[in-house]
Amino acid sequence: MTTVLVVDDEPQIVRALRINLAARGYRVLTAADGAGALRGAAEGHPDVVVLDLGLPDMDGSEVIAGLRGWTTVPIIVLSARTDSTDKVDALDAGADDYVTKPFGMDELLARLRAAVRRASVAGPDGEAVVATPSFTVDLAAKKVLRDGAEVRLTPTEWGVLEVLVRNRGRLVTQRQLLQEVWGPAYGTETNYLRVYLAQLRHKLEAEPSRPRYLITEPGMGYRFEA
Amino acid sequence: MTTVLVVDDEPQIVRALRINLAARGYRVLTAADGAGALRGAAEGHPDVVVLDLGLPDMDGSEVIAGLRGWTTVPIIVLSARTDSTDKVDALDAGADDYVTKPFGMDELLARLRAAVRRASVAGPDGEAVVATPSFTVDLAAKKVLRDGAEVRLTPTEWGVLEVLVRNRGRLVTQRQLLQEVWGPAYGTETNYLRVYLAQLRHKLEAEPSRPRYLITEPGMGYRFEA
DNA sequence: CCCGATCTTGACGACTCCTTGATCCGGCCG
DNA sequence: CGGCCGGATCAAGGAGTCGTCAAGATCGGG
């Protein structure tokens, strides 16, 4: 779930944002001043910060600087000041976007989505590593490690393993596996699966003939058990 | 040097941007329509795109979609439309920011700096220099050192190496490599990759026929191992 | 207009990978 | 007890991919 930290000293703005964000499935944290913003960011690990510049205790750029000292979380600045120099200062201080009040909720939400999307694409947020006591699978790097050493997989081997790992814990039918790896025209060539599951077990399992992770469900399909 | 692609069909806007950007040390490319924008992005490898939505030949969101199909370069939309739904559409289509005309040059430049900063910081590390026992790659300076001496790379060689180094440790598919270096129209010309990887290995690897850093993953792609 | 640098294209052997068939194993049911 | 079925294992042929070399094509600068 995406977490948003809303920082504003006007209760009605906080309230409106909280309602709109919560209704769209975001987790919402709030703070009413700069000190609370820094504390909330440190403790709540938000995915994006919506920051009003007119806070009672600190200057807006101070808050931005305080955040930027240790995090690259996207910051969307809200401000009543339409002056160009204010925008420039905030953006150069490290803000990601600047929206002037009064603002349209639709637009703010769209800018928020854009900021979150950007951060998730760029950052290592898609930390897609699945580990077992015997080996680890890194879905993003397309790498498999066993005893610290890299295991070489052929494209088809990787395709089979990837589908199973993405559906870890669940049963994957033979048909589904064939269609996702070999294409929609396949569905009955179960002998392919036997060959490739055997190869994967040889490369990954401690006892290939007694698999602990790449399990056969007779007559149904296969399952990756973590 | 940072490269900006400016897309607008109004010559005076293009001119104003070109002057202001060039004066601040940016390299400026221009295009007057959507087709030119896609071509310019593929050939010029800009670090950021400034895109007017009211182009004569294509809808704005089409241009955004055309870019987003193969690149994550930041896109700043310029538009005369102040309507909220336009902003939402553009941002959700994949734009990074939305500025309404008439705009302040200071503000646009600040937003541009913010977009570029984000993209470069959000990179795999933020570390612009990647070193191996055999050679050193400086992504910011676009230079490669080996035994203290600079290695001369052709533009295409550098393009390939840059993509691999930016994704160090991760596997880069041949399709991704082709599209990022040669443009979105390419994707199957794997012979190019064979030639350029061989050239890079000759220039950088101690034993070109036994690469330690520029690794081939048969059937899948290539990987830079640090 | 020529020249050098760079990019594209083609061809070849070496190697890897996919597919396929044969064989073996274990459980199930008649 | 014996046949049968789905799965596991093994080996080998052919298709496809990769590394390499070299020759054309293209481009930009002098």
GROMACS .gro file of N, CA, C and O in nm, chain A residues 81-173:
model
  372
   81ARG      N    1   0.146   3.085  -0.223
   81ARG     CA    2   0.229   3.182  -0.293
   81ARG      C    3   0.240   3.143  -0.439
   81ARG      O    4   0.284   3.034  -0.473
   82THR      N    5   0.201   3.235  -0.527
   82THR     CA    6   0.210   3.206  -0.670
   82THR      C    7   0.337   3.268  -0.728
   82THR      O    8   0.365   3.253  -0.847
   83ASP      N    9   0.411   3.335  -0.643
   83ASP     CA   10   0.530   3.404  -0.691
   83ASP      C   11   0.630   3.305  -0.750
   83ASP      O   12   0.654   3.198  -0.698
   84SER      N   13   0.685   3.345  -0.862
   84SER     CA   14   0.776   3.257  -0.934
   84SER      C   15   0.899   3.221  -0.851
   84SER      O   16   0.946   3.107  -0.853
   85THR      N   17   0.952   3.317  -0.778
   85THR     CA   18   1.074   3.289  -0.703
   85THR      C   19   1.051   3.185  -0.594
   85THR      O   20   1.139   3.106  -0.561
   86ASP      N   21   0.930   3.185  -0.537
   86ASP     CA   22   0.900   3.083  -0.436
   86ASP      C   23   0.906   2.944  -0.498
   86ASP      O   24   0.962   2.851  -0.440
   87LYS      N   25   0.848   2.932  -0.616
   87LYS     CA   26   0.850   2.802  -0.682
   87LYS      C   27   0.993   2.758  -0.711
   87LYS      O   28   1.032   2.645  -0.683
   88VAL      N   29   1.068   2.852  -0.768
   88VAL     CA   30   1.207   2.818  -0.802
   88VAL      C   31   1.284   2.775  -0.678
   88VAL      O   32   1.355   2.675  -0.679
   89ASP      N   33   1.267   2.851  -0.570
   89ASP     CA   34   1.341   2.817  -0.448
   89ASP      C   35   1.305   2.678  -0.398
   89ASP      O   36   1.392   2.599  -0.362
   90ALA      N   37   1.175   2.651  -0.395
   90ALA     CA   38   1.132   2.521  -0.342
   90ALA      C   39   1.182   2.408  -0.431
   90ALA      O   40   1.234   2.306  -0.382
   91LEU      N   41   1.170   2.423  -0.562
   91LEU     CA   42   1.214   2.317  -0.652
   91LEU      C   43   1.365   2.298  -0.644
   91LEU      O   44   1.413   2.184  -0.639
   92ASP      N   45   1.439   2.407  -0.636
   92ASP     CA   46   1.584   2.393  -0.628
   92ASP      C   47   1.628   2.340  -0.493
   92ASP      O   48   1.737   2.284  -0.480
   93ALA      N   49   1.545   2.362  -0.392
   93ALA     CA   50   1.580   2.307  -0.261
   93ALA      C   51   1.563   2.155  -0.259
   93ALA      O   52   1.613   2.088  -0.169
   94GLY      N   53   1.493   2.102  -0.358
   94GLY     CA   54   1.480   1.956  -0.362
   94GLY      C   55   1.338   1.906  -0.377
   94GLY      O   56   1.316   1.785  -0.378
   95ALA      N   57   1.242   1.998  -0.389
   95ALA     CA   58   1.105   1.953  -0.409
   95ALA      C   59   1.089   1.892  -0.548
   95ALA      O   60   1.165   1.923  -0.639
   96ASP      N   61   0.991   1.805  -0.563
   96ASP     CA   62   0.969   1.740  -0.691
   96ASP      C   63   0.861   1.811  -0.772
   96ASP      O   64   0.859   1.804  -0.894
   97ASP      N   65   0.767   1.874  -0.705
   97ASP     CA   66   0.657   1.939  -0.775
   97ASP      C   67   0.604   2.050  -0.687
   97ASP      O   68   0.630   2.054  -0.566
   98TYR      N   69   0.532   2.143  -0.749
   98TYR     CA   70   0.484   2.261  -0.677
   98TYR      C   71   0.342   2.290  -0.725
   98TYR      O   72   0.321   2.313  -0.844
   99VAL      N   73   0.247   2.287  -0.634
   99VAL     CA   74   0.108   2.311  -0.668
   99VAL      C   75   0.059   2.431  -0.587
   99VAL      O   76   0.081   2.437  -0.466
  100THR      N   77  -0.007   2.527  -0.655
  100THR     CA   78  -0.053   2.645  -0.585
  100THR      C   79  -0.196   2.627  -0.537
  100THR      O   80  -0.279   2.570  -0.607
  101LYS      N   81  -0.221   2.677  -0.417
  101LYS     CA   82  -0.357   2.678  -0.364
  101LYS      C   83  -0.430   2.801  -0.421
  101LYS      O   84  -0.366   2.906  -0.437
  102PRO      N   85  -0.557   2.793  -0.444
  102PRO     CA   86  -0.637   2.672  -0.429
  102PRO      C   87  -0.609   2.574  -0.543
  102PRO      O   88  -0.585   2.616  -0.655
  103PHE      N   89  -0.611   2.448  -0.512
  103PHE     CA   90  -0.574   2.349  -0.612
  103PHE      C   91  -0.690   2.255  -0.639
  103PHE      O   92  -0.780   2.239  -0.556
  104GLY      N   93  -0.692   2.198  -0.758
  104GLY     CA   94  -0.793   2.098  -0.789
  104GLY      C   95  -0.750   1.963  -0.735
  104GLY      O   96  -0.635   1.923  -0.751
  105MET      N   97  -0.841   1.897  -0.668
  105MET     CA   98  -0.805   1.768  -0.608
  105MET      C   99  -0.763   1.668  -0.716
  105MET      O  100  -0.667   1.594  -0.697
  106ASP      N  101  -0.832   1.670  -0.829
  106ASP     CA  102  -0.796   1.579  -0.937
  106ASP      C  103  -0.651   1.597  -0.979
  106ASP      O  104  -0.577   1.501  -0.996
  107GLU      N  105  -0.615   1.725  -0.995
  107GLU     CA  106  -0.480   1.752  -1.040
  107GLU      C  107  -0.377   1.708  -0.937
  107GLU      O  108  -0.277   1.644  -0.970
  108LEU      N  109  -0.403   1.740  -0.812
  108LEU     CA  110  -0.308   1.700  -0.709
  108LEU      C  111  -0.291   1.548  -0.707
  108LEU      O  112  -0.180   1.496  -0.699
  109LEU      N  113  -0.402   1.479  -0.717
  109LEU     CA  114  -0.395   1.332  -0.715
  109LEU      C  115  -0.317   1.281  -0.835
  109LEU      O  116  -0.239   1.185  -0.824
  110ALA      N  117  -0.336   1.345  -0.950
  110ALA     CA  118  -0.262   1.301  -1.069
  110ALA      C  119  -0.113   1.325  -1.051
  110ALA      O  120  -0.029   1.241  -1.085
  111ARG      N  121  -0.077   1.440  -0.995
  111ARG     CA  122   0.065   1.470  -0.973
  111ARG      C  123   0.123   1.374  -0.869
  111ARG      O  124   0.239   1.332  -0.879
  112LEU      N  125   0.041   1.339  -0.775
  112LEU     CA  126   0.085   1.243  -0.674
  112LEU      C  127   0.109   1.106  -0.736
  112LEU      O  128   0.210   1.040  -0.710
  113ARG      N  129   0.018   1.064  -0.821
  113ARG     CA  130   0.039   0.936  -0.891
  113ARG      C  131   0.166   0.939  -0.974
  113ARG      O  132   0.243   0.843  -0.975
  114ALA      N  133   0.187   1.052  -1.042
  114ALA     CA  134   0.306   1.063  -1.127
  114ALA      C  135   0.432   1.052  -1.042
  114ALA      O  136   0.528   0.982  -1.079
  115ALA      N  137   0.432   1.118  -0.928
  115ALA     CA  138   0.551   1.116  -0.841
  115ALA      C  139   0.578   0.975  -0.790
  115ALA      O  140   0.691   0.928  -0.788
  116VAL      N  141   0.472   0.907  -0.749
  116VAL     CA  142   0.489   0.772  -0.695
  116VAL      C  143   0.536   0.677  -0.805
  116VAL      O  144   0.624   0.594  -0.785
  117ARG      N  145   0.474   0.689  -0.922
  117ARG     CA  146   0.512   0.603  -1.033
  117ARG      C  147   0.660   0.618  -1.065
  117ARG      O  148   0.732   0.520  -1.078
  118ARG      N  149   0.704   0.743  -1.076
  118ARG     CA  150   0.843   0.771  -1.106
  118ARG      C  151   0.935   0.705  -1.004
  118ARG      O  152   1.031   0.638  -1.039
  119ALA      N  153   0.902   0.725  -0.877
  119ALA     CA  154   0.990   0.674  -0.773
  119ALA      C  155   0.995   0.521  -0.775
  119ALA      O  156   1.099   0.462  -0.751
  120SER      N  157   0.884   0.461  -0.805
  120SER     CA  158   0.883   0.314  -0.800
  120SER      C  159   0.953   0.256  -0.921
  120SER      O  160   1.017   0.151  -0.911
  121VAL      N  161   0.944   0.324  -1.035
  121VAL     CA  162   1.015   0.274  -1.153
  121VAL      C  163   1.165   0.287  -1.134
  121VAL      O  164   1.240   0.196  -1.163
  122ALA      N  165   1.208   0.403  -1.083
  122ALA     CA  166   1.350   0.429  -1.074
  122ALA      C  167   1.415   0.356  -0.958
  122ALA      O  168   1.520   0.296  -0.972
  123GLY      N  169   1.352   0.364  -0.845
  123GLY     CA  170   1.414   0.311  -0.725
  123GLY      C  171   1.419   0.159  -0.724
  123GLY      O  172   1.358   0.093  -0.807
  124PRO      N  173   1.492   0.104  -0.631
  124PRO     CA  174   1.502  -0.041  -0.617
  124PRO      C  175   1.383  -0.094  -0.538
  124PRO      O  176   1.393  -0.193  -0.470
  125ASP      N  177   1.272  -0.023  -0.554
  125ASP     CA  178   1.153  -0.060  -0.479
  125ASP      C  179   1.104  -0.198  -0.520
  125ASP      O  180   1.056  -0.275  -0.439
  126GLY      N  181   1.119  -0.228  -0.647
  126GLY     CA  182   1.077  -0.360  -0.694
  126GLY      C  183   1.175  -0.467  -0.651
  126GLY      O  184   1.219  -0.548  -0.730
  127GLU      N  185   1.210  -0.461  -0.525
  127GLU     CA  186   1.305  -0.557  -0.469
  127GLU      C  187   1.243  -0.696  -0.477
  127GLU      O  188   1.183  -0.744  -0.383
  128ALA      N  189   1.261  -0.759  -0.590
  128ALA     CA  190   1.192  -0.885  -0.616
  128ALA      C  191   1.288  -1.001  -0.596
  128ALA      O  192   1.331  -1.064  -0.690
  129VAL      N  193   1.324  -1.027  -0.473
  129VAL     CA  194   1.414  -1.138  -0.444
  129VAL      C  195   1.341  -1.240  -0.357
  129VAL      O  196   1.283  -1.205  -0.254
  130VAL      N  197   1.341  -1.361  -0.403
  130VAL     CA  198   1.278  -1.469  -0.328
  130VAL      C  199   1.387  -1.565  -0.283
  130VAL      O  200   1.467  -1.611  -0.364
  131ALA      N  201   1.390  -1.592  -0.155
  131ALA     CA  202   1.499  -1.673  -0.101
  131ALA      C  203   1.447  -1.802  -0.038
  131ALA      O  204   1.338  -1.805   0.018
  132THR      N  205   1.523  -1.908  -0.053
  132THR     CA  206   1.500  -2.032   0.019
  132THR      C  207   1.631  -2.067   0.091
  132THR      O  208   1.735  -2.007   0.060
  133PRO      N  209   1.628  -2.158   0.184
  133PRO     CA  210   1.753  -2.198   0.251
  133PRO      C  211   1.858  -2.248   0.153
  133PRO      O  212   1.978  -2.244   0.182
  134SER      N  213   1.817  -2.292   0.038
  134SER     CA  214   1.912  -2.352  -0.055
  134SER      C  215   1.956  -2.258  -0.168
  134SER      O  216   2.068  -2.267  -0.216
  135PHE      N  217   1.868  -2.167  -0.211
  135PHE     CA  218   1.905  -2.078  -0.321
  135PHE      C  219   1.816  -1.955  -0.317
  135PHE      O  220   1.716  -1.952  -0.247
  136THR      N  221   1.857  -1.849  -0.392
  136THR     CA  222   1.778  -1.727  -0.400
  136THR      C  223   1.755  -1.691  -0.546
  136THR      O  224   1.842  -1.709  -0.630
  137VAL      N  225   1.637  -1.636  -0.572
  137VAL     CA  226   1.599  -1.597  -0.708
  137VAL      C  227   1.576  -1.446  -0.709
  137VAL      O  228   1.496  -1.395  -0.631
  138ASP      N  229   1.649  -1.376  -0.795
  138ASP     CA  230   1.632  -1.232  -0.811
  138ASP      C  231   1.558  -1.207  -0.942
  138ASP      O  232   1.613  -1.216  -1.051
  139LEU      N  233   1.429  -1.173  -0.930
  139LEU     CA  234   1.346  -1.161  -1.049
  139LEU      C  235   1.385  -1.041  -1.134
  139LEU      O  236   1.376  -1.046  -1.256
  140ALA      N  237   1.427  -0.931  -1.071
  140ALA     CA  238   1.461  -0.811  -1.147
  140ALA      C  239   1.591  -0.831  -1.224
  140ALA      O  240   1.600  -0.799  -1.342
  141ALA      N  241   1.691  -0.884  -1.158
  141ALA     CA  242   1.821  -0.902  -1.223
  141ALA      C  243   1.825  -1.029  -1.307
  141ALA      O  244   1.920  -1.053  -1.378
  142LYS      N  245   1.720  -1.107  -1.298
  142LYS     CA  246   1.718  -1.236  -1.367
  142LYS      C  247   1.840  -1.318  -1.328
  142LYS      O  248   1.917  -1.361  -1.415
  143LYS      N  249   1.861  -1.333  -1.199
  143LYS     CA  250   1.980  -1.401  -1.150
  143LYS      C  251   1.940  -1.503  -1.044
  143LYS      O  252   1.848  -1.478  -0.967
  144VAL      N  253   2.009  -1.613  -1.041
  144VAL     CA  254   1.986  -1.714  -0.938
  144VAL      C  255   2.119  -1.742  -0.869
  144VAL      O  256   2.220  -1.766  -0.935
  145LEU      N  257   2.117  -1.737  -0.737
  145LEU     CA  258   2.238  -1.764  -0.660
  145LEU      C  259   2.219  -1.891  -0.578
  145LEU      O  260   2.112  -1.914  -0.520
  146ARG      N  261   2.324  -1.969  -0.570
  146ARG     CA  262   2.322  -2.088  -0.487
  146ARG      C  263   2.459  -2.100  -0.421
  146ARG      O  264   2.560  -2.105  -0.491
  147ASP      N  265   2.463  -2.101  -0.290
  147ASP     CA  266   2.589  -2.101  -0.215
  147ASP      C  267   2.676  -1.983  -0.258
  147ASP      O  268   2.798  -1.996  -0.272
  148GLY      N  269   2.613  -1.868  -0.282
  148GLY     CA  270   2.688  -1.750  -0.319
  148GLY      C  271   2.731  -1.746  -0.465
  148GLY      O  272   2.772  -1.641  -0.514
  149ALA      N  273   2.723  -1.856  -0.534
  149ALA     CA  274   2.766  -1.858  -0.673
  149ALA      C  275   2.646  -1.847  -0.766
  149ALA      O  276   2.536  -1.892  -0.733
  150GLU      N  277   2.670  -1.785  -0.879
  150GLU     CA  278   2.563  -1.766  -0.975
  150GLU      C  279   2.535  -1.897  -1.050
  150GLU      O  280   2.627  -1.969  -1.087
  151VAL      N  281   2.408  -1.926  -1.068
  151VAL     CA  282   2.369  -2.046  -1.142
  151VAL      C  283   2.327  -2.004  -1.282
  151VAL      O  284   2.247  -1.912  -1.298
  152ARG      N  285   2.383  -2.068  -1.382
  152ARG     CA  286   2.348  -2.034  -1.520
  152ARG      C  287   2.222  -2.108  -1.562
  152ARG      O  288   2.216  -2.230  -1.555
  153LEU      N  289   2.122  -2.031  -1.607
  153LEU     CA  290   1.998  -2.090  -1.655
  153LEU      C  291   1.979  -2.055  -1.801
  153LEU      O  292   2.014  -1.946  -1.844
  154THR      N  293   1.924  -2.147  -1.877
  154THR     CA  294   1.889  -2.116  -2.016
  154THR      C  295   1.760  -2.034  -2.016
  154THR      O  296   1.688  -2.030  -1.916
  155PRO      N  297   1.728  -1.968  -2.127
  155PRO     CA  298   1.607  -1.885  -2.131
  155PRO      C  299   1.482  -1.962  -2.092
  155PRO      O  300   1.397  -1.911  -2.018
  156THR      N  301   1.466  -2.081  -2.142
  156THR     CA  302   1.346  -2.158  -2.110
  156THR      C  303   1.344  -2.199  -1.964
  156THR      O  304   1.241  -2.192  -1.898
  157GLU      N  305   1.458  -2.240  -1.913
  157GLU     CA  306   1.465  -2.274  -1.771
  157GLU      C  307   1.423  -2.155  -1.687
  157GLU      O  308   1.344  -2.166  -1.593
  158TRP      N  309   1.477  -2.037  -1.723
  158TRP     CA  310   1.442  -1.917  -1.648
  158TRP      C  311   1.293  -1.887  -1.659
  158TRP      O  312   1.229  -1.850  -1.560
  159GLY      N  313   1.238  -1.904  -1.779
  159GLY     CA  314   1.096  -1.877  -1.797
  159GLY      C  315   1.010  -1.963  -1.706
  159GLY      O  316   0.917  -1.914  -1.642
  160VAL      N  317   1.041  -2.089  -1.699
  160VAL     CA  318   0.964  -2.180  -1.614
  160VAL      C  319   0.978  -2.139  -1.468
  160VAL      O  320   0.880  -2.125  -1.394
  161LEU      N  321   1.103  -2.116  -1.426
  161LEU     CA  322   1.127  -2.081  -1.287
  161LEU      C  323   1.057  -1.951  -1.251
  161LEU      O  324   0.998  -1.937  -1.143
  162GLU      N  325   1.060  -1.854  -1.342
  162GLU     CA  326   1.000  -1.724  -1.314
  162GLU      C  327   0.850  -1.737  -1.289
  162GLU      O  328   0.797  -1.680  -1.194
  163VAL      N  329   0.782  -1.814  -1.374
  163VAL     CA  330   0.638  -1.830  -1.356
  163VAL      C  331   0.609  -1.897  -1.222
  163VAL      O  332   0.520  -1.856  -1.148
  164LEU      N  333   0.686  -2.000  -1.190
  164LEU     CA  334   0.662  -2.070  -1.064
  164LEU      C  335   0.688  -1.979  -0.944
  164LEU      O  336   0.611  -1.977  -0.848
  165VAL      N  337   0.797  -1.901  -0.950
  165VAL     CA  338   0.831  -1.816  -0.836
  165VAL      C  339   0.729  -1.704  -0.820
  165VAL      O  340   0.691  -1.668  -0.710
  166ARG      N  341   0.685  -1.647  -0.933
  166ARG     CA  342   0.584  -1.541  -0.923
  166ARG      C  343   0.455  -1.594  -0.861
  166ARG      O  344   0.379  -1.519  -0.801
  167ASN      N  345   0.429  -1.721  -0.878
  167ASN     CA  346   0.309  -1.781  -0.819
  167ASN      C  347   0.346  -1.867  -0.698
  167ASN      O  348   0.286  -1.972  -0.675
  168ARG      N  349   0.446  -1.824  -0.625
  168ARG     CA  350   0.498  -1.908  -0.518
  168ARG      C  351   0.387  -1.945  -0.419
  168ARG      O  352   0.300  -1.864  -0.387
  169GLY      N  353   0.392  -2.071  -0.377
  169GLY     CA  354   0.291  -2.120  -0.284
  169GLY      C  355   0.166  -2.168  -0.353
  169GLY      O  356   0.092  -2.249  -0.297
  170ARG      N  357   0.142  -2.120  -0.474
  170ARG     CA  358   0.021  -2.161  -0.545
  170ARG      C  359   0.052  -2.269  -0.648
  170ARG      O  360   0.164  -2.279  -0.698
  171LEU      N  361  -0.049  -2.347  -0.679
  171LEU     CA  362  -0.032  -2.447  -0.783
  171LEU      C  363  -0.043  -2.381  -0.920
  171LEU      O  364  -0.133  -2.303  -0.945
  172VAL      N  365   0.051  -2.416  -1.009
  172VAL     CA  366   0.045  -2.369  -1.147
  172VAL      C  367   0.016  -2.490  -1.234
  172VAL      O  368   0.091  -2.587  -1.233
  173THR      N  369  -0.092  -2.483  -1.309
  173THR     CA  370  -0.128  -2.599  -1.391
  173THR      C  371  -0.029  -2.613  -1.506
  173THR      O  372   0.036  -2.519  -1.548
   0.00000   0.00000   0.00000
